[in-house]
Amino acid sequence: MAVVETTPEMVEQVYARSRERLAVIRARLGRPLTLTEKVLFAHLHDPEHATLDAGKAYLELRPDRVALQDATAQMALLQFMLAGMDRAAVPTTVHCDHLIVARSGAAADVDRAIDTNREVYSFLESAAARYGLGFWKPGSGIIHQVVLENYAFPGGMMIGTDSHTPNAGGLGMFASGVGGADAVDVMSGFPWEVLQPKLIGVKLTGRLSGWAAPKDVILKLLDVLTVKGGTNAVVEFFGEGCASISCTGKATVTNMGAEHGATTSIFPYDARMEVYLRATHRSSLADLCDTNRDLLTADPEVEEAPEKFFHRVVHIDLNTLEPHLVGPHTPDLARPLSQVPAAVKENNYPAKISATLVGSCTNSSYEDIVRAASVAREAMAKGITARVPLLISPGSEQVYATIERDGLLAVFAEFGATVMSNSCGPCIGQWQRDDVAKGTPNSIVNSFNRNFPARNDGNPETLSFIASPEVVVAYSVAGTLDINPVADEIPVEGSTVALTAPPPAPEVPPQGFVFKAEGYLAPPADGRAIAVEVKAGSERLQLLAPFTPWDGHDYVELPVIMKARGKCTTDHISPAGPWLRFRGHLDNIANNMFIGAINAFSGEAGKGTNPLTGEVMEFTKIARDLKGRGRQWVAIGDENYGEGSSREHAAMEPRHLGGVAIIARSFARIHETNLKKQGLLPLHLVDPSDYDKVREGDKVSILGLKGLAPGTPVKVVLHHADGTLDELSCRHTFNAEQVGWFKAGSALNVLRRKT
Ligand code: MIC
Ligand code: SF4
């Protein structure tokens, strides 16, 4: 029987297997290895024969664990049910964190969520019991914090149906965000396939001090790499500076690596990880790590000459790192706090802050909350409390119970903050905000990781800025963006105060964590008798049927229903917030398809011209109209199409409504794989300026599909309304196996044949 926990026996086996596989790889490569390569190659399905070529070869890997969160687990488990297995092949957990709406505070919000999501929670709970998965109930914490506390381990490999799965890289794990179909492959016993990443080395020197926080390391790195600089690469940290960052601080840095698009980010095993493992009741794992240190760190030659081993090396000096604020609307628009007031003037951002928020999987650890509380304490000692609303969402039950015992809840209450449930909440638009009307421009400051328009409160006019938890609290005192809250005198009622930097927080609580796992349900030894219920006619859950396979013919003169201009993230393609309600019902959630995409022809969001009727209507209605008439269609994207989330709904919706291809200047990694898995063609424009050739009313032919093969170009012809033609040179990134997915109609259809 598969065990769900990360037991010392399991880790011992992983290390033993790692040694065997690495011996094969070392014999093949005959050179020193980076940490990324060690963990990656130690999980190769077939180390002897695997083709190794960073940026080109697809690797077949054997992850040790899978993690699912409630908003993506629904679709993943509906797909897993089609695989016909009795038990997941690898230890897997399900975490209920995304569906809780933040409104009045922790207890009431969780109760309301249990009520409104009863059907979905019981589906997930019964499916977890049926298939041998660990189940974390609503209120138990955010997936990544709970995984860090319980399941992550140095040198392990995990995939998770959430883009911030790389959080576990803070504990030395190779942890990657994937779509549900990838997770289903691994849960069904197949390898995980991923493009062998290139390697970006980030050298940290010096030590963090003053207001500079782990968050600033990743905000600075985003400034350097931008939102696509990490695509198909792994970011590996090295250098003496690593030791000055706690384990949960490292997790902040790797978590938000999702924003530069990396496959994952990873830190080498060190004393800070050891401290965290011991504090979270995993001393035997720490002992194992101590004796296997060579597997969990890069070979010494790598640090001596990093340029020889990494495709790119970035240096960040922690001694001179300033606290940063990023935003609005994109996480790579970074500015040191000292430059914010000028930027606010120059860009006409609303200077007055309407809300401040601490939390999200990136910054909700014990250390984060202690630093935030220190700033609150200091402000109160100087006679002031929060001057704009401050919401705090702890990362897990364990963090919550510990800060409660340590008196921090009382500090926040006195400061005027509201402590919300241990969940995603406002980070994913689960924020019932009554103070600012939709359409009103306003600025908020938070410690989250994503700030795409409308993400937090559904209001596209809200400008969301991101900083470390301590800086967020400083802004809650300043109430405005036009001063630097950590350096300037803050004007308060006829006088001024200055905040000093919080003292370093203990990385783990001096009196230990309050160990809490009341929200956990282990699966029974045999779940075969358990029925997984999906009610017919439910508006929230719908059983899936396999997609219709490709009919073997070229796509000829298909209408373009949407050409997106600028950012088209998964939040633009299939937003969350109120739509999270339909994550288990493909047909219902398809009603949000492209709702935030900016129409390149009109500049309007979510709407376009129906190519058959000439009527202006929502993109999703156009697609349904075409589907009703038996017509397929294509859509056009700009740069880094599908940036952001792992939600495969953003790929399944177009597929469900008759889409066959997305042609874009470039794609984000997880989304590109999701498109392929669902049987669509993601096509890259070889010449990005060809994007401009697509006119309103165009039709597209995609030719030579029978010959679709790895490395071959795809011929795409644009038929303009005036009868003229343009040819677009497109490339695809399908390997041989993936061509099979396309031909079969989706990866799931292939999986069904294999089982
Ligand atoms: C997000 O941060 O956007 C989410 C919500 O966690 C997503 C997953 C989802 O859409 O359910 C992610 O990052 O993958
Ligand atoms: Fe949840 Fe936000 Fe983290 Fe996504 S980024 S997992 S929504 S807390």
Short mmCIF file of C-alpha atoms and ligand atoms in Angstrom, two decimals, residues 69-73 97-98 142-144 160-165 177-178 258-259 361 424 427-429 449-450 452 455 570-571 574-577 580 583 643-649 670, ligand 1:
data_model
loop_
_atom_site.label_atom_id
_atom_site.label_comp_id
_atom_site.label_asym_id
_atom_site.label_seq_id
_atom_site.Cartn_x
_atom_site.Cartn_y
_atom_site.Cartn_z
CA GLN A 69 -5.35 22.14 -4.60
CA ASP A 70 -9.14 22.28 -4.58
CA ALA A 71 -9.60 24.62 -7.54
CA THR A 72 -7.51 22.46 -9.87
CA ALA A 73 -8.00 19.08 -8.15
CA ASP A 97 -7.50 26.44 0.19
CA HIS A 98 -8.73 28.33 -2.87
CA ILE A 142 -2.54 27.03 1.81
CA ILE A 143 -1.22 24.08 -0.18
CA HIS A 144 2.40 25.27 -0.40
CA GLY A 160 1.67 20.11 -8.13
CA THR A 161 -1.37 21.45 -9.92
CA ASP A 162 -0.56 24.98 -8.93
CA SER A 163 2.06 27.25 -10.42
CA HIS A 164 3.56 28.14 -7.03
CA THR A 165 4.53 24.54 -6.28
CA GLY A 177 3.77 23.50 -11.27
CA VAL A 178 1.82 21.51 -13.86
CA ALA A 258 6.69 31.18 -10.86
CA GLU A 259 6.46 34.83 -11.90
CA CYS A 361 1.48 31.15 -0.18
CA CYS A 424 -5.63 32.00 -0.48
CA CYS A 427 -4.84 36.59 -3.46
CA ILE A 428 -7.16 34.73 -5.80
CA GLY A 429 -10.03 37.18 -5.85
CA ASN A 449 2.93 37.22 -5.86
CA ARG A 450 0.59 38.12 -8.72
CA PHE A 452 -2.69 41.08 -12.89
CA ARG A 455 -7.16 39.55 -9.79
CA THR A 570 -4.52 32.69 -17.57
CA ASP A 571 -6.34 35.30 -15.46
CA SER A 574 -10.17 32.08 -17.49
CA PRO A 575 -10.28 34.30 -14.40
CA ALA A 576 -10.67 32.95 -10.88
CA GLY A 577 -12.61 34.82 -8.14
CA LEU A 580 -13.80 29.33 -9.09
CA ARG A 583 -13.88 24.70 -11.75
CA GLU A 643 1.46 33.43 -18.32
CA GLY A 644 0.58 32.72 -14.71
CA SER A 645 -1.54 29.92 -13.41
CA SER A 646 -1.44 26.19 -14.03
CA ARG A 647 -5.23 26.08 -14.46
CA GLU A 648 -5.85 23.78 -17.39
CA HIS A 649 -9.32 25.23 -17.74
CA ILE A 670 2.73 25.30 -18.17
C1 MIC B 1 -3.04 31.33 -8.88
O1 MIC B 1 -2.26 31.78 -8.04
O2 MIC B 1 -3.31 31.90 -9.95
C2 MIC B 1 -3.69 29.99 -8.60
C3 MIC B 1 -5.12 30.22 -8.40
O3 MIC B 1 -3.15 29.43 -7.44
C4 MIC B 1 -3.40 29.09 -9.79
C5 MIC B 1 -4.10 27.81 -9.77
C6 MIC B 1 -5.54 27.91 -10.17
O4 MIC B 1 -5.87 28.65 -11.07
O5 MIC B 1 -6.33 27.19 -9.55
C7 MIC B 1 -1.94 28.82 -10.07
O6 MIC B 1 -1.12 29.64 -9.76
O7 MIC B 1 -1.61 27.79 -10.67
#
